[in-house]
Amino acid sequence: MIILPTTKVKAERVNPRKIILFGKPKIGKTSAIANLNDCLILDLEGGTDYLDALKIDIIKLSKEQGVEPIRVLKQVIGSIKESNAKEGKYTYKYGAIDTISILEDMVMPIACKLYQQTAMGRNWQGTDVTTLPNGAGYQYSRSALWMVLNELEECFDTLIILGHLKDKFVEKDGKEMTERGLDLIGKSASILSANVDAIGYMYREDNKTMVNFQPSETVTCGSRCEHLKDQKIALIESDETGKITVDWTKIFI
């Protein structure tokens, strides 16, 4: 028998379990993550080559092993889970995917296998399910992406998803406007955005790189975490001498 609550149940978390940070290329996403203590960067596009960071270059390892990048990523996930189990705690507090757009491409072999396991796809020999007629393959692409994201979420206390900006034209109340959101195929961006705790849009303002958590009609962002709701936070700042400071204390308190 389930005991029903008679008073308010206290919140279990303060900081986001999953967070998306997105913006234009070269806005400073990877540099900022490199300055977050105890954060393992899973570099999927070579963005950390010029940075000192706690990182694993998935593409470089895949070339060295002569295997698909997704196989290397699965090896890394297995090693992290094994380390977590051995230590009885998270080996890394934070884990960052850099970037989600590359991961979406990377999971395509899994998506193809999922389709080939169906009655319709058992004789299919293609390499890209998104080419299937009438958009029938996008569901398998999404399923493959969620499978890997769920495994990654188990590896860290907080999973940080970095992504690029995508501008798209939408019609609202009979008016056409530009909406800024995460660069993913089809419905993946909206579904993923609905299943994270916070979405921050990164942009430059004078000598600062800001993270906007204020939702609006034109930018997909927001937060379930009280300290991030409706906030614009200066994450990176440079002074008159060019010295750069990265401050995560207002995002992870």
PDB file of C-alpha atoms in Angstrom:
ATOM      1  CA  MET A   1       0.000   0.000   0.000  1.00  0.00           C
ATOM      2  CA  ILE A   2       1.313   3.470  -0.914  1.00  0.00           C
ATOM      3  CA  ILE A   3       1.211   6.053   1.874  1.00  0.00           C
ATOM      4  CA  LEU A   4      -0.241   9.271   0.487  1.00  0.00           C
ATOM      5  CA  PRO A   5       1.447  12.568   1.490  1.00  0.00           C
ATOM      6  CA  THR A   6      -0.345  14.915   3.872  1.00  0.00           C
ATOM      7  CA  THR A   7       2.186  17.759   3.710  1.00  0.00           C
ATOM      8  CA  LYS A   8       4.437  19.248   1.049  1.00  0.00           C
ATOM      9  CA  VAL A   9       7.371  17.026   0.081  1.00  0.00           C
ATOM     10  CA  LYS A  10      10.677  18.900   0.082  1.00  0.00           C
ATOM     11  CA  ALA A  11      12.636  19.329  -3.140  1.00  0.00           C
ATOM     12  CA  GLU A  12      15.313  16.702  -3.659  1.00  0.00           C
ATOM     13  CA  ARG A  13      17.660  18.776  -5.833  1.00  0.00           C
ATOM     14  CA  VAL A  14      18.784  22.353  -6.226  1.00  0.00           C
ATOM     15  CA  ASN A  15      21.064  22.170  -9.266  1.00  0.00           C
ATOM     16  CA  PRO A  16      19.931  20.771 -12.628  1.00  0.00           C
ATOM     17  CA  ARG A  17      20.304  17.063 -13.313  1.00  0.00           C
ATOM     18  CA  LYS A  18      20.460  17.776 -17.053  1.00  0.00           C
ATOM     19  CA  ILE A  19      21.189  21.162 -18.578  1.00  0.00           C
ATOM     20  CA  ILE A  20      21.484  22.400 -22.171  1.00  0.00           C
ATOM     21  CA  LEU A  21      23.788  25.291 -23.047  1.00  0.00           C
ATOM     22  CA  PHE A  22      23.595  26.418 -26.659  1.00  0.00           C
ATOM     23  CA  GLY A  23      24.760  29.323 -28.790  1.00  0.00           C
ATOM     24  CA  LYS A  24      26.648  30.300 -31.904  1.00  0.00           C
ATOM     25  CA  PRO A  25      29.916  28.500 -32.727  1.00  0.00           C
ATOM     26  CA  LYS A  26      32.986  29.985 -30.979  1.00  0.00           C
ATOM     27  CA  ILE A  27      30.826  31.746 -28.377  1.00  0.00           C
ATOM     28  CA  GLY A  28      32.889  30.152 -25.578  1.00  0.00           C
ATOM     29  CA  LYS A  29      30.876  27.060 -24.621  1.00  0.00           C
ATOM     30  CA  THR A  30      33.811  24.640 -24.608  1.00  0.00           C
ATOM     31  CA  SER A  31      36.187  27.124 -22.960  1.00  0.00           C
ATOM     32  CA  ALA A  32      33.691  27.689 -20.170  1.00  0.00           C
ATOM     33  CA  ILE A  33      33.212  23.959 -19.585  1.00  0.00           C
ATOM     34  CA  ALA A  34      36.991  23.462 -19.497  1.00  0.00           C
ATOM     35  CA  ASN A  35      37.013  25.811 -16.489  1.00  0.00           C
ATOM     36  CA  LEU A  36      34.354  23.877 -14.562  1.00  0.00           C
ATOM     37  CA  ASN A  37      35.996  21.789 -11.844  1.00  0.00           C
ATOM     38  CA  ASP A  38      35.429  18.029 -11.893  1.00  0.00           C
ATOM     39  CA  CYS A  39      33.826  18.075 -15.349  1.00  0.00           C
ATOM     40  CA  LEU A  40      34.757  15.448 -17.923  1.00  0.00           C
ATOM     41  CA  ILE A  41      34.360  16.719 -21.474  1.00  0.00           C
ATOM     42  CA  LEU A  42      33.397  14.112 -24.057  1.00  0.00           C
ATOM     43  CA  ASP A  43      34.844  15.900 -27.080  1.00  0.00           C
ATOM     44  CA  LEU A  44      33.027  14.786 -30.225  1.00  0.00           C
ATOM     45  CA  GLU A  45      34.277  17.493 -32.604  1.00  0.00           C
ATOM     46  CA  GLY A  46      37.851  18.354 -31.639  1.00  0.00           C
ATOM     47  CA  GLY A  47      36.878  21.526 -29.816  1.00  0.00           C
ATOM     48  CA  THR A  48      39.301  20.995 -26.920  1.00  0.00           C
ATOM     49  CA  ASP A  49      42.525  20.710 -28.932  1.00  0.00           C
ATOM     50  CA  TYR A  50      43.712  24.126 -27.739  1.00  0.00           C
ATOM     51  CA  LEU A  51      42.399  23.825 -24.180  1.00  0.00           C
ATOM     52  CA  ASP A  52      43.762  22.350 -20.973  1.00  0.00           C
ATOM     53  CA  ALA A  53      40.820  20.310 -19.753  1.00  0.00           C
ATOM     54  CA  LEU A  54      39.611  17.076 -18.218  1.00  0.00           C
ATOM     55  CA  LYS A  55      38.704  15.548 -21.574  1.00  0.00           C
ATOM     56  CA  ILE A  56      38.446  12.521 -23.823  1.00  0.00           C
ATOM     57  CA  ASP A  57      38.763  13.054 -27.585  1.00  0.00           C
ATOM     58  CA  ILE A  58      36.320  10.463 -28.951  1.00  0.00           C
ATOM     59  CA  ILE A  59      37.131  11.106 -32.624  1.00  0.00           C
ATOM     60  CA  LYS A  60      40.890  10.825 -32.100  1.00  0.00           C
ATOM     61  CA  LEU A  61      40.468   7.542 -30.222  1.00  0.00           C
ATOM     62  CA  SER A  62      38.154   6.152 -32.901  1.00  0.00           C
ATOM     63  CA  LYS A  63      40.774   6.866 -35.564  1.00  0.00           C
ATOM     64  CA  GLU A  64      43.492   5.227 -33.479  1.00  0.00           C
ATOM     65  CA  GLN A  65      41.344   2.113 -32.956  1.00  0.00           C
ATOM     66  CA  GLY A  66      39.948   2.082 -36.490  1.00  0.00           C
ATOM     67  CA  VAL A  67      36.355   1.800 -35.261  1.00  0.00           C
ATOM     68  CA  GLU A  68      33.202   3.913 -35.384  1.00  0.00           C
ATOM     69  CA  PRO A  69      33.136   6.813 -32.860  1.00  0.00           C
ATOM     70  CA  ILE A  70      29.974   5.444 -31.233  1.00  0.00           C
ATOM     71  CA  ARG A  71      31.850   2.277 -30.287  1.00  0.00           C
ATOM     72  CA  VAL A  72      34.515   4.340 -28.535  1.00  0.00           C
ATOM     73  CA  LEU A  73      31.860   6.389 -26.739  1.00  0.00           C
ATOM     74  CA  LYS A  74      30.200   3.182 -25.524  1.00  0.00           C
ATOM     75  CA  GLN A  75      33.614   2.002 -24.239  1.00  0.00           C
ATOM     76  CA  VAL A  76      34.027   5.267 -22.346  1.00  0.00           C
ATOM     77  CA  ILE A  77      30.541   4.971 -20.846  1.00  0.00           C
ATOM     78  CA  GLY A  78      31.351   1.422 -19.720  1.00  0.00           C
ATOM     79  CA  SER A  79      34.629   2.543 -18.120  1.00  0.00           C
ATOM     80  CA  ILE A  80      32.937   5.398 -16.253  1.00  0.00           C
ATOM     81  CA  LYS A  81      30.175   3.136 -14.952  1.00  0.00           C
ATOM     82  CA  GLU A  82      32.778   0.580 -13.829  1.00  0.00           C
ATOM     83  CA  SER A  83      34.759   3.311 -12.053  1.00  0.00           C
ATOM     84  CA  ASN A  84      31.609   4.681 -10.385  1.00  0.00           C
ATOM     85  CA  ALA A  85      30.675   1.222  -9.124  1.00  0.00           C
ATOM     86  CA  LYS A  86      34.192   0.593  -7.818  1.00  0.00           C
ATOM     87  CA  GLU A  87      34.392   3.920  -5.977  1.00  0.00           C
ATOM     88  CA  GLY A  88      30.777   3.863  -4.808  1.00  0.00           C
ATOM     89  CA  LYS A  89      30.282   7.425  -6.055  1.00  0.00           C
ATOM     90  CA  TYR A  90      30.474   9.482  -9.221  1.00  0.00           C
ATOM     91  CA  THR A  91      34.014   9.563 -10.572  1.00  0.00           C
ATOM     92  CA  TYR A  92      33.197  12.932 -12.152  1.00  0.00           C
ATOM     93  CA  LYS A  93      30.527  15.248 -10.764  1.00  0.00           C
ATOM     94  CA  TYR A  94      29.857  16.742 -14.189  1.00  0.00           C
ATOM     95  CA  GLY A  95      29.959  15.337 -17.685  1.00  0.00           C
ATOM     96  CA  ALA A  96      29.688  17.456 -20.834  1.00  0.00           C
ATOM     97  CA  ILE A  97      28.697  16.363 -24.349  1.00  0.00           C
ATOM     98  CA  ASP A  98      30.410  18.581 -26.908  1.00  0.00           C
ATOM     99  CA  THR A  99      28.232  18.705 -29.001  1.00  0.00           C
ATOM    100  CA  ILE A 100      24.764  17.145 -29.162  1.00  0.00           C
ATOM    101  CA  SER A 101      24.563  17.761 -32.938  1.00  0.00           C
ATOM    102  CA  ILE A 102      27.593  15.535 -33.490  1.00  0.00           C
ATOM    103  CA  LEU A 103      26.192  12.918 -31.114  1.00  0.00           C
ATOM    104  CA  GLU A 104      22.993  12.855 -33.171  1.00  0.00           C
ATOM    105  CA  ASP A 105      25.060  11.955 -36.248  1.00  0.00           C
ATOM    106  CA  MET A 106      27.213   9.544 -34.266  1.00  0.00           C
ATOM    107  CA  VAL A 107      24.299   7.339 -33.116  1.00  0.00           C
ATOM    108  CA  MET A 108      23.134   6.682 -36.690  1.00  0.00           C
ATOM    109  CA  PRO A 109      24.524   3.080 -36.711  1.00  0.00           C
ATOM    110  CA  ILE A 110      22.355   2.351 -33.654  1.00  0.00           C
ATOM    111  CA  ALA A 111      19.329   3.933 -35.339  1.00  0.00           C
ATOM    112  CA  CYS A 112      19.888   1.756 -38.419  1.00  0.00           C
ATOM    113  CA  LYS A 113      20.041  -1.395 -36.288  1.00  0.00           C
ATOM    114  CA  LEU A 114      16.816  -0.424 -34.528  1.00  0.00           C
ATOM    115  CA  TYR A 115      15.055  -0.092 -37.875  1.00  0.00           C
ATOM    116  CA  GLN A 116      16.537  -3.357 -39.182  1.00  0.00           C
ATOM    117  CA  GLN A 117      15.066  -5.136 -36.150  1.00  0.00           C
ATOM    118  CA  THR A 118      11.557  -4.260 -37.346  1.00  0.00           C
ATOM    119  CA  ALA A 119       9.498  -6.252 -39.854  1.00  0.00           C
ATOM    120  CA  MET A 120       9.644  -3.376 -42.360  1.00  0.00           C
ATOM    121  CA  GLY A 121      13.390  -2.883 -42.068  1.00  0.00           C
ATOM    122  CA  ARG A 122      14.723  -6.436 -41.874  1.00  0.00           C
ATOM    123  CA  ASN A 123      15.929  -6.368 -45.510  1.00  0.00           C
ATOM    124  CA  TRP A 124      16.983  -2.721 -45.505  1.00  0.00           C
ATOM    125  CA  GLN A 125      20.698  -2.164 -46.144  1.00  0.00           C
ATOM    126  CA  GLY A 126      20.893   1.646 -45.916  1.00  0.00           C
ATOM    127  CA  THR A 127      23.161   3.706 -43.668  1.00  0.00           C
ATOM    128  CA  ASP A 128      20.899   6.670 -42.852  1.00  0.00           C
ATOM    129  CA  VAL A 129      17.367   6.138 -41.542  1.00  0.00           C
ATOM    130  CA  THR A 130      16.473   9.794 -42.092  1.00  0.00           C
ATOM    131  CA  THR A 131      16.328   9.053 -45.830  1.00  0.00           C
ATOM    132  CA  LEU A 132      13.362   6.693 -45.356  1.00  0.00           C
ATOM    133  CA  PRO A 133      10.131   7.832 -47.083  1.00  0.00           C
ATOM    134  CA  ASN A 134       7.691  10.158 -45.315  1.00  0.00           C
ATOM    135  CA  GLY A 135      10.082  10.848 -42.430  1.00  0.00           C
ATOM    136  CA  ALA A 136       9.573   7.315 -41.079  1.00  0.00           C
ATOM    137  CA  GLY A 137      13.200   7.045 -39.941  1.00  0.00           C
ATOM    138  CA  TYR A 138      13.319   9.999 -37.585  1.00  0.00           C
ATOM    139  CA  GLN A 139      11.764   8.023 -34.747  1.00  0.00           C
ATOM    140  CA  TYR A 140      14.661   5.557 -34.867  1.00  0.00           C
ATOM    141  CA  SER A 141      17.188   8.397 -34.904  1.00  0.00           C
ATOM    142  CA  ARG A 142      15.532   9.894 -31.820  1.00  0.00           C
ATOM    143  CA  SER A 143      15.339   6.523 -30.063  1.00  0.00           C
ATOM    144  CA  ALA A 144      19.055   5.915 -30.630  1.00  0.00           C
ATOM    145  CA  LEU A 145      19.909   9.381 -29.305  1.00  0.00           C
ATOM    146  CA  TRP A 146      17.769   8.905 -26.174  1.00  0.00           C
ATOM    147  CA  MET A 147      19.372   5.502 -25.503  1.00  0.00           C
ATOM    148  CA  VAL A 148      22.866   6.994 -25.434  1.00  0.00           C
ATOM    149  CA  LEU A 149      21.790  10.100 -23.493  1.00  0.00           C
ATOM    150  CA  ASN A 150      20.139   7.928 -20.835  1.00  0.00           C
ATOM    151  CA  GLU A 151      23.363   5.955 -20.436  1.00  0.00           C
ATOM    152  CA  LEU A 152      25.388   9.147 -20.158  1.00  0.00           C
ATOM    153  CA  GLU A 153      22.994  10.561 -17.575  1.00  0.00           C
ATOM    154  CA  GLU A 154      23.710   7.555 -15.346  1.00  0.00           C
ATOM    155  CA  CYS A 155      27.441   8.355 -15.411  1.00  0.00           C
ATOM    156  CA  PHE A 156      27.371  11.801 -13.778  1.00  0.00           C
ATOM    157  CA  ASP A 157      25.580  13.789 -11.100  1.00  0.00           C
ATOM    158  CA  THR A 158      24.923  16.461 -13.739  1.00  0.00           C
ATOM    159  CA  LEU A 159      24.948  15.995 -17.511  1.00  0.00           C
ATOM    160  CA  ILE A 160      25.735  19.150 -19.504  1.00  0.00           C
ATOM    161  CA  ILE A 161      24.642  19.122 -23.152  1.00  0.00           C
ATOM    162  CA  LEU A 162      26.382  21.652 -25.388  1.00  0.00           C
ATOM    163  CA  GLY A 163      24.778  22.561 -28.686  1.00  0.00           C
ATOM    164  CA  HIS A 164      24.818  24.998 -31.576  1.00  0.00           C
ATOM    165  CA  LEU A 165      22.209  27.610 -32.327  1.00  0.00           C
ATOM    166  CA  LYS A 166      19.584  27.034 -35.004  1.00  0.00           C
ATOM    167  CA  ASP A 167      17.396  29.842 -36.316  1.00  0.00           C
ATOM    168  CA  LYS A 168      14.090  28.769 -37.806  1.00  0.00           C
ATOM    169  CA  PHE A 169      11.059  30.609 -39.087  1.00  0.00           C
ATOM    170  CA  VAL A 170       7.811  29.910 -37.240  1.00  0.00           C
ATOM    171  CA  GLU A 171       4.323  31.367 -37.481  1.00  0.00           C
ATOM    172  CA  LYS A 172       2.613  32.565 -34.320  1.00  0.00           C
ATOM    173  CA  ASP A 173      -0.709  34.413 -34.250  1.00  0.00           C
ATOM    174  CA  GLY A 174      -0.508  34.851 -38.002  1.00  0.00           C
ATOM    175  CA  LYS A 175       2.924  36.479 -37.846  1.00  0.00           C
ATOM    176  CA  GLU A 176       6.179  34.994 -39.075  1.00  0.00           C
ATOM    177  CA  MET A 177       9.100  35.281 -36.657  1.00  0.00           C
ATOM    178  CA  THR A 178      12.549  33.817 -36.075  1.00  0.00           C
ATOM    179  CA  GLU A 179      12.865  31.357 -33.211  1.00  0.00           C
ATOM    180  CA  ARG A 180      16.271  30.514 -31.760  1.00  0.00           C
ATOM    181  CA  GLY A 181      16.738  26.993 -30.461  1.00  0.00           C
ATOM    182  CA  LEU A 182      18.948  23.918 -30.355  1.00  0.00           C
ATOM    183  CA  ASP A 183      20.310  22.588 -33.643  1.00  0.00           C
ATOM    184  CA  LEU A 184      18.861  19.069 -33.921  1.00  0.00           C
ATOM    185  CA  ILE A 185      16.902  17.209 -36.603  1.00  0.00           C
ATOM    186  CA  GLY A 186      13.099  17.236 -36.691  1.00  0.00           C
ATOM    187  CA  LYS A 187      11.317  17.076 -33.345  1.00  0.00           C
ATOM    188  CA  SER A 188      14.441  16.058 -31.404  1.00  0.00           C
ATOM    189  CA  ALA A 189      15.196  19.611 -30.235  1.00  0.00           C
ATOM    190  CA  SER A 190      11.748  20.227 -28.741  1.00  0.00           C
ATOM    191  CA  ILE A 191      11.542  16.759 -27.145  1.00  0.00           C
ATOM    192  CA  LEU A 192      15.011  17.017 -25.606  1.00  0.00           C
ATOM    193  CA  SER A 193      14.348  20.557 -24.395  1.00  0.00           C
ATOM    194  CA  ALA A 194      11.210  19.356 -22.609  1.00  0.00           C
ATOM    195  CA  ASN A 195      13.177  16.631 -20.821  1.00  0.00           C
ATOM    196  CA  VAL A 196      15.985  18.668 -19.269  1.00  0.00           C
ATOM    197  CA  ASP A 197      15.924  20.798 -16.132  1.00  0.00           C
ATOM    198  CA  ALA A 198      17.398  23.958 -17.622  1.00  0.00           C
ATOM    199  CA  ILE A 199      18.147  25.450 -21.045  1.00  0.00           C
ATOM    200  CA  GLY A 200      20.515  28.382 -21.335  1.00  0.00           C
ATOM    201  CA  TYR A 201      21.133  30.470 -24.438  1.00  0.00           C
ATOM    202  CA  MET A 202      24.701  31.827 -24.578  1.00  0.00           C
ATOM    203  CA  TYR A 203      25.472  35.151 -26.253  1.00  0.00           C
ATOM    204  CA  ARG A 204      27.939  38.032 -25.981  1.00  0.00           C
ATOM    205  CA  GLU A 205      27.129  41.345 -24.351  1.00  0.00           C
ATOM    206  CA  ASP A 206      29.993  43.863 -24.325  1.00  0.00           C
ATOM    207  CA  ASN A 207      32.890  42.131 -22.539  1.00  0.00           C
ATOM    208  CA  LYS A 208      30.740  39.340 -21.112  1.00  0.00           C
ATOM    209  CA  THR A 209      29.368  36.008 -22.294  1.00  0.00           C
ATOM    210  CA  MET A 210      25.883  35.723 -20.850  1.00  0.00           C
ATOM    211  CA  VAL A 211      23.639  32.713 -20.273  1.00  0.00           C
ATOM    212  CA  ASN A 212      19.963  33.541 -20.671  1.00  0.00           C
ATOM    213  CA  PHE A 213      17.398  31.390 -18.853  1.00  0.00           C
ATOM    214  CA  GLN A 214      14.516  33.786 -19.516  1.00  0.00           C
ATOM    215  CA  PRO A 215      11.922  32.111 -21.755  1.00  0.00           C
ATOM    216  CA  SER A 216      10.477  34.129 -24.606  1.00  0.00           C
ATOM    217  CA  GLU A 217       8.654  33.705 -27.909  1.00  0.00           C
ATOM    218  CA  THR A 218      11.890  34.005 -29.866  1.00  0.00           C
ATOM    219  CA  VAL A 219      14.376  32.007 -27.736  1.00  0.00           C
ATOM    220  CA  THR A 220      13.942  28.473 -26.421  1.00  0.00           C
ATOM    221  CA  CYS A 221      15.269  28.630 -22.860  1.00  0.00           C
ATOM    222  CA  GLY A 222      14.113  28.373 -19.246  1.00  0.00           C
ATOM    223  CA  SER A 223      14.620  26.420 -16.026  1.00  0.00           C
ATOM    224  CA  ARG A 224      12.879  24.311 -13.397  1.00  0.00           C
ATOM    225  CA  CYS A 225      15.600  25.237 -10.880  1.00  0.00           C
ATOM    226  CA  GLU A 226      14.508  28.165  -8.723  1.00  0.00           C
ATOM    227  CA  HIS A 227      17.879  29.949  -8.728  1.00  0.00           C
ATOM    228  CA  LEU A 228      17.999  29.934 -12.551  1.00  0.00           C
ATOM    229  CA  LYS A 229      14.408  30.900 -13.350  1.00  0.00           C
ATOM    230  CA  ASP A 230      14.152  34.114 -15.399  1.00  0.00           C
ATOM    231  CA  GLN A 231      17.858  34.831 -14.896  1.00  0.00           C
ATOM    232  CA  LYS A 232      20.547  36.256 -17.179  1.00  0.00           C
ATOM    233  CA  ILE A 233      23.921  35.223 -15.792  1.00  0.00           C
ATOM    234  CA  ALA A 234      27.403  36.466 -16.730  1.00  0.00           C
ATOM    235  CA  LEU A 235      29.409  33.262 -17.157  1.00  0.00           C
ATOM    236  CA  ILE A 236      32.556  34.622 -18.847  1.00  0.00           C
ATOM    237  CA  GLU A 237      33.986  38.098 -18.380  1.00  0.00           C
ATOM    238  CA  SER A 238      37.135  39.827 -19.620  1.00  0.00           C
ATOM    239  CA  ASP A 239      38.668  42.956 -18.083  1.00  0.00           C
ATOM    240  CA  GLU A 240      40.560  45.826 -19.715  1.00  0.00           C
ATOM    241  CA  THR A 241      43.822  43.825 -19.622  1.00  0.00           C
ATOM    242  CA  GLY A 242      42.260  40.891 -21.466  1.00  0.00           C
ATOM    243  CA  LYS A 243      42.159  38.652 -18.400  1.00  0.00           C
ATOM    244  CA  ILE A 244      39.279  36.182 -18.684  1.00  0.00           C
ATOM    245  CA  THR A 245      37.258  34.990 -15.693  1.00  0.00           C
ATOM    246  CA  VAL A 246      34.788  32.093 -15.767  1.00  0.00           C
ATOM    247  CA  ASP A 247      32.298  31.962 -12.894  1.00  0.00           C
ATOM    248  CA  TRP A 248      30.000  28.926 -12.543  1.00  0.00           C
ATOM    249  CA  THR A 249      28.878  29.709  -8.990  1.00  0.00           C
ATOM    250  CA  LYS A 250      25.563  31.240 -10.038  1.00  0.00           C
ATOM    251  CA  ILE A 251      24.631  28.282 -12.254  1.00  0.00           C
ATOM    252  CA  PHE A 252      25.763  25.487  -9.926  1.00  0.00           C
ATOM    253  CA  ILE A 253      25.259  26.724  -6.377  1.00  0.00           C
TER     254      ILE A 253
END
